[in-house]
Amino acid sequence: MHKQTVQYLVGGIFSLVIAMSIGRFSYTVILPYMQDTFAFSRATAGFLATSNYLGYLVGALVAGRLQIGDKRIPFLQIALVISILTTAMMGFTDAIIAWYVLRFISGIMSAFIFVVAASLVLDQLAGNSKSHLSGLFYSGVGTGIALSAVMVSPIHAMFDWSGTWVALALFSVILLVFIVWFIKPVTQQYTQQKPSQTVALQKVPPTTWMKWLILAYSFEGLGYIVTGTFIVSIAEESTNFHGDASFVWFVVGIAAIPSCIVWSKLAQRYGYVRTLLISMLFQGLGIVLPAFATNTMTLNTSAFIFGATFMGITTVATTLARQIVPVNSHQILGYLTAGYALGQMLGPSLAGALANYTNSYQYALFGATAVVVVGALCLISGLKYEKEKVGELAAIREY
């Protein structure tokens, strides 16, 4: 593989660690410590998460309309710097209103970074006939989650919740140095796939079917984020869970690391729509488990299934979207991400308010599961196109 392609891949992984694993999801594992210190309610915890996801929605909508062209790299670097600053500043204030603002800005930057980094890396991989390696790029989120889960507990023990935010920001600065070094303007000539290969390997639904993919992915955003926001808090509050609650988040990260590669391989073999549908149904099972029991085994199993699916679903959905609309990929990724962001913006507030009202996360988990299953059902109409693909490939082999 060309050196520059490797550098883009590594730089993209580090970008996701900064924007998604730390800037976005570290809140999940730090949240119980903040709640212990300030004793704010589950509803407030949900509203803080929603502030971040509202920013993510705004960022995704803007990113989808931006005409940045050859300015993607400096745009990415600026967004990364702002993301790191918002992470650090979380540790320098205890004013909830300031947290709302910081989480909102962090959400905007997360969306910008995700869309632009994905566009840069996926274009680079596609141009060198390495699109099958997209799973490696998305594994950056799981890697970052596992790292943050390992780092947060000991850092918190030494520097409290505020020092944890600052330490994660300093770690992000180190990664940023490598990103600036690795992601530079492309210098090599791309090698193109043969037309016959492209048709055979990339038989996908028509552009008119994109509305179903966007709808399904939006439901996914609404459902998955309930577990993504509250699973550590559920473990922390459970009398049946034994051990450090942050370990649950570590399980999520470890399961997420290989998940993107595994789901990508399955999608290439069995079809992207079919794989996406199955992965969402499997995730629904993981989400609902703690609604029945919150013991150590159940929560760790739920965390594993969640980690094994949430980034895999993103990998398959965004790759499928890019195959359906290969021109101006950052725009279609922006629109797809906007639907996802709208769902995850609503999820924490609704779940937090419901948990606060019922004094339990049980009903929120049932609701989240139902939403993800509905999203999976939205994909059924796309299965017929993959049957056509299987028929074509069989005919080619027979010929």
XYZ file of C-alpha atoms in Angstrom:
399
model
C 0.000 0.000 0.000
C 1.259 3.478 -0.880
C 2.940 5.348 2.006
C 0.614 8.335 1.720
C -2.451 6.099 1.895
C -1.120 4.591 5.138
C -0.484 8.074 6.530
C -4.001 9.235 5.642
C -5.413 6.133 7.302
C -3.461 6.653 10.538
C -4.150 10.399 10.533
C -7.847 9.707 10.021
C -7.889 7.230 12.910
C -6.236 9.800 15.205
C -8.779 12.409 14.063
C -11.642 10.146 15.106
C -9.991 9.496 18.471
C -9.861 13.254 19.151
C -13.298 14.199 17.816
C -15.425 11.160 18.570
C -13.815 9.074 21.315
C -12.617 11.999 23.433
C -14.516 15.093 22.296
C -17.821 13.258 22.066
C -17.884 10.009 24.045
C -15.527 10.672 26.975
C -18.486 12.464 28.565
C -20.097 9.040 29.056
C -17.322 7.731 31.289
C -16.662 11.044 33.122
C -20.391 11.682 33.707
C -20.736 9.544 36.895
C -17.830 11.440 38.508
C -19.408 14.781 37.623
C -22.761 13.618 38.996
C -21.105 12.513 42.252
C -19.508 15.937 42.633
C -22.422 18.161 41.639
C -25.408 15.853 42.258
C -27.278 16.934 39.119
C -30.185 14.805 37.892
C -30.423 12.221 35.122
C -32.471 14.738 33.165
C -29.660 17.321 33.384
C -27.159 14.668 32.313
C -29.376 13.961 29.293
C -29.733 17.652 28.430
C -25.941 18.092 28.517
C -25.564 15.196 26.123
C -28.295 16.654 23.934
C -26.418 19.956 23.791
C -23.465 18.115 22.301
C -25.635 16.265 19.813
C -27.468 19.432 18.838
C -24.062 20.828 17.940
C -23.350 17.630 16.037
C -26.580 18.101 14.077
C -25.733 21.715 13.226
C -22.212 20.706 12.241
C -23.438 17.881 10.025
C -25.942 20.138 8.245
C -23.286 22.794 7.626
C -20.656 20.244 6.580
C -23.053 18.815 4.006
C -23.414 22.224 2.349
C -19.819 23.394 2.517
C -17.936 23.788 -0.749
C -14.455 23.428 0.741
C -12.834 21.535 -2.142
C -9.049 21.582 -1.768
C -9.305 23.335 1.612
C -10.428 20.201 3.434
C -7.064 19.651 5.156
C -6.666 23.118 6.784
C -10.377 23.013 7.646
C -9.834 19.674 9.409
C -6.852 21.008 11.354
C -8.717 24.092 12.598
C -11.700 21.975 13.670
C -9.382 19.634 15.589
C -7.790 22.527 17.467
C -11.192 23.904 18.494
C -12.348 20.432 19.548
C -9.311 20.023 21.806
C -9.866 23.451 23.359
C -13.504 22.657 24.208
C -12.402 19.411 25.859
C -9.786 21.202 27.963
C -12.126 24.029 28.970
C -14.658 21.533 30.413
C -12.174 21.109 33.249
C -11.771 24.831 33.946
C -15.364 25.628 34.893
C -18.113 24.178 37.052
C -20.893 26.345 35.602
C -23.517 24.162 33.944
C -24.393 26.888 31.419
C -20.745 26.930 30.316
C -20.834 23.153 29.936
C -23.868 23.466 27.671
C -21.996 25.918 25.433
C -18.781 23.880 25.382
C -20.566 20.612 24.627
C -22.500 22.346 21.839
C -19.326 23.689 20.193
C -17.617 20.336 20.688
C -20.536 18.679 18.875
C -20.197 21.013 15.894
C -16.494 20.237 15.636
C -17.099 16.480 15.973
C -19.421 16.550 12.974
C -17.043 18.679 10.901
C -14.117 16.396 11.721
C -16.048 13.193 11.109
C -17.418 14.292 7.734
C -14.202 15.887 6.441
C -11.856 13.187 7.748
C -14.117 10.463 6.353
C -14.237 12.243 3.002
C -10.443 12.613 2.865
C -9.653 9.060 3.938
C -12.388 7.296 1.947
C -11.471 9.239 -1.205
C -7.819 8.335 -0.692
C -8.652 4.656 -0.187
C -11.052 4.555 -3.142
C -8.511 6.244 -5.412
C -6.004 3.501 -4.620
C -8.537 0.635 -4.850
C -8.375 0.113 -1.066
C -11.982 0.885 -0.113
C -12.163 -2.448 1.725
C -9.871 -0.920 4.377
C -12.452 1.653 5.455
C -13.136 -0.484 8.521
C -9.618 0.274 9.778
C -10.381 3.985 9.631
C -13.596 3.693 11.647
C -11.857 1.497 14.234
C -10.329 4.733 15.536
C -13.483 5.394 17.558
C -13.285 2.067 19.385
C -9.556 2.460 19.970
C -10.109 5.893 21.485
C -12.989 4.703 23.667
C -10.875 1.864 25.071
C -7.969 4.241 25.720
C -10.156 6.842 27.406
C -11.799 4.174 29.581
C -8.382 3.006 30.750
C -7.093 6.548 31.285
C -10.074 8.169 33.020
C -10.167 6.163 36.261
C -6.511 6.633 37.323
C -6.453 10.259 36.150
C -9.631 10.972 38.097
C -8.087 9.394 41.203
C -5.200 11.877 40.994
C -6.762 15.028 39.539
C -10.533 14.676 40.033
C -13.085 15.097 37.205
C -11.695 18.462 36.059
C -8.154 17.190 35.653
C -9.494 14.283 33.625
C -10.861 16.620 30.940
C -7.576 18.543 30.781
C -5.468 15.369 30.600
C -7.549 14.024 27.716
C -7.074 17.340 25.907
C -3.288 17.141 26.356
C -3.322 13.604 24.982
C -5.277 14.929 21.993
C -2.589 17.555 21.340
C -0.021 14.771 20.906
C -2.271 13.052 18.372
C -2.806 16.353 16.540
C 0.929 16.666 15.877
C 0.872 13.325 14.061
C -2.282 14.264 12.126
C -0.662 17.455 10.778
C 2.384 15.415 9.790
C 0.464 12.584 8.126
C -2.436 14.259 6.300
C -0.979 16.430 3.569
C -2.095 17.205 -0.001
C -2.138 14.107 -2.220
C 0.906 13.712 -4.437
C 0.445 10.334 -6.142
C -1.692 9.382 -9.121
C -4.708 7.227 -8.334
C -5.122 3.820 -9.920
C -8.608 3.274 -11.233
C -10.633 0.060 -11.072
C -11.737 -1.548 -14.313
C -15.317 -0.681 -15.238
C -16.399 -4.330 -15.179
C -15.048 -4.718 -11.626
C -16.823 -1.590 -10.453
C -20.179 -2.735 -11.789
C -19.826 -6.220 -10.371
C -18.602 -5.233 -6.937
C -20.679 -2.134 -6.341
C -24.241 -3.047 -7.279
C -26.195 -0.827 -4.894
C -29.695 0.648 -4.597
C -30.457 3.728 -6.772
C -30.180 7.264 -5.462
C -33.971 7.361 -4.980
C -33.560 4.753 -2.221
C -31.292 7.060 -0.165
C -34.313 8.366 1.761
C -34.764 4.923 3.346
C -31.116 4.731 4.332
C -31.249 8.216 5.860
C -34.460 7.345 7.735
C -33.018 4.080 9.080
C -29.779 5.777 10.111
C -31.745 8.539 11.843
C -33.642 5.952 13.919
C -30.304 4.340 14.713
C -29.030 7.658 16.045
C -32.111 8.048 18.244
C -31.872 4.529 19.688
C -28.182 3.740 20.083
C -27.342 6.959 21.917
C -29.371 5.960 24.997
C -26.879 3.186 25.712
C -24.021 5.358 24.439
C -24.846 8.051 27.004
C -26.054 6.182 30.072
C -24.537 2.689 30.187
C -21.752 3.684 32.611
C -24.239 5.533 34.820
C -26.521 2.468 34.791
C -23.599 0.345 36.012
C -22.633 2.972 38.584
C -26.161 3.076 40.045
C -26.743 -0.689 40.011
C -26.342 -2.555 43.310
C -25.891 -5.787 41.342
C -22.897 -4.537 39.367
C -19.517 -5.290 40.931
C -16.262 -3.590 40.000
C -15.323 -0.299 38.363
C -18.210 1.009 36.249
C -15.755 2.502 33.751
C -14.755 -1.055 32.822
C -18.096 -1.305 31.018
C -16.958 1.512 28.725
C -13.648 -0.288 28.186
C -15.621 -3.339 27.011
C -17.469 -1.085 24.553
C -14.170 0.188 23.144
C -12.513 -3.221 22.870
C -15.542 -4.651 21.066
C -15.674 -1.636 18.732
C -12.058 -1.855 17.532
C -12.419 -4.907 15.228
C -16.149 -4.392 14.618
C -15.761 -2.047 11.655
C -13.485 -4.490 9.843
C -15.750 -7.459 10.603
C -18.956 -5.735 9.476
C -17.210 -4.377 6.368
C -16.131 -7.894 5.399
C -19.635 -9.205 5.983
C -21.096 -6.372 3.910
C -18.773 -7.103 1.010
C -19.711 -10.766 1.102
C -23.446 -10.662 1.852
C -24.476 -7.154 0.797
C -24.452 -3.794 2.549
C -28.206 -3.463 3.076
C -28.569 -6.987 4.464
C -25.585 -6.563 6.782
C -26.825 -3.195 8.016
C -30.256 -4.630 8.806
C -28.810 -7.587 10.754
C -26.356 -5.416 12.698
C -29.159 -3.068 13.812
C -31.333 -5.962 15.013
C -28.343 -7.384 16.899
C -27.718 -3.999 18.482
C -31.349 -3.847 19.608
C -30.743 -7.042 21.586
C -27.753 -5.461 23.320
C -29.642 -2.280 24.179
C -32.574 -4.083 25.821
C -30.580 -6.491 28.040
C -30.101 -4.081 31.005
C -33.857 -3.472 31.016
C -34.229 -7.009 32.382
C -31.197 -7.150 34.702
C -28.320 -4.855 35.681
C -25.851 -7.388 37.028
C -22.208 -7.521 35.990
C -22.650 -10.162 33.289
C -25.698 -8.530 31.695
C -24.143 -5.055 31.569
C -20.851 -6.321 30.171
C -22.715 -8.368 27.556
C -24.796 -5.332 26.639
C -21.632 -3.230 26.414
C -19.950 -5.807 24.190
C -22.889 -6.040 21.768
C -23.199 -2.254 21.715
C -19.482 -1.812 21.027
C -19.544 -4.542 18.402
C -22.306 -2.818 16.444
C -22.532 0.968 16.789
C -19.424 1.863 14.748
C -19.909 -1.109 12.446
C -23.325 0.302 11.575
C -21.750 3.683 10.852
C -19.076 2.054 8.681
C -21.559 0.093 6.582
C -24.080 2.948 6.307
C -21.565 5.605 5.238
C -19.806 3.259 2.812
C -23.149 2.328 1.266
C -24.123 6.007 0.982
C -20.844 6.824 -0.741
C -21.376 3.973 -3.203
C -24.896 5.169 -4.007
C -23.745 8.787 -4.472
C -20.000 8.673 -5.261
C -19.729 12.326 -6.411
C -19.231 15.050 -3.749
C -19.056 12.412 -1.021
C -18.703 14.930 1.818
C -22.141 16.330 0.953
C -24.027 13.030 1.090
C -22.106 12.039 4.231
C -23.148 15.366 5.727
C -26.848 14.777 5.021
C -26.699 11.195 6.282
C -24.895 12.310 9.436
C -27.446 15.098 9.949
C -30.296 12.584 10.199
C -28.233 10.506 12.604
C -27.411 13.613 14.629
C -31.055 14.643 14.838
C -31.907 11.265 16.326
C -29.070 11.279 18.836
C -29.897 14.865 19.821
C -33.388 13.798 20.912
C -32.392 10.475 22.494
C -30.551 11.574 25.670
C -33.107 14.220 26.642
C -36.072 11.898 26.161
C -34.336 8.998 27.907
C -33.000 11.172 30.731
C -36.379 12.780 31.378
C -38.137 9.389 31.262
C -35.566 7.836 33.605
C -35.952 10.778 35.964
C -39.754 10.450 35.954
C -39.823 6.660 36.434
C -36.673 6.535 38.577
C -35.390 3.803 36.263
C -33.680 3.453 32.887
C -35.826 0.413 32.040
C -38.506 2.130 29.951
C -35.932 4.287 28.155
C -34.085 1.131 27.123
C -37.288 -0.513 25.870
C -38.037 2.586 23.817
C -34.512 2.763 22.397
C -34.690 -0.882 21.345
C -38.022 -0.365 19.589
C -36.668 2.624 17.678
C -33.600 0.722 16.427
C -35.760 -2.214 15.306
C -38.052 0.158 13.387
C -34.964 1.631 11.739
C -33.835 -1.826 10.673
C -37.244 -2.531 9.124
C -36.880 0.608 6.980
C -34.080 -1.159 5.102
C -36.127 -4.126 3.908
C -37.003 -2.544 0.537
C -33.292 -2.359 -0.314
C -32.742 -6.117 -0.101
C -34.119 -6.701 -3.614
C -31.234 -4.776 -5.176
C -28.715 -7.060 -3.502
C -30.544 -10.104 -4.849
C -29.927 -8.647 -8.303
C -26.251 -8.272 -7.397
C -26.005 -11.913 -6.300
C -27.617 -12.991 -9.575
C -25.164 -10.931 -11.625
C -22.145 -12.286 -9.779
C -23.382 -15.856 -10.202
C -23.840 -15.261 -13.929
C -20.314 -13.828 -14.202
C -18.820 -16.865 -12.428
C -20.831 -19.278 -14.576
C -19.730 -17.471 -17.729
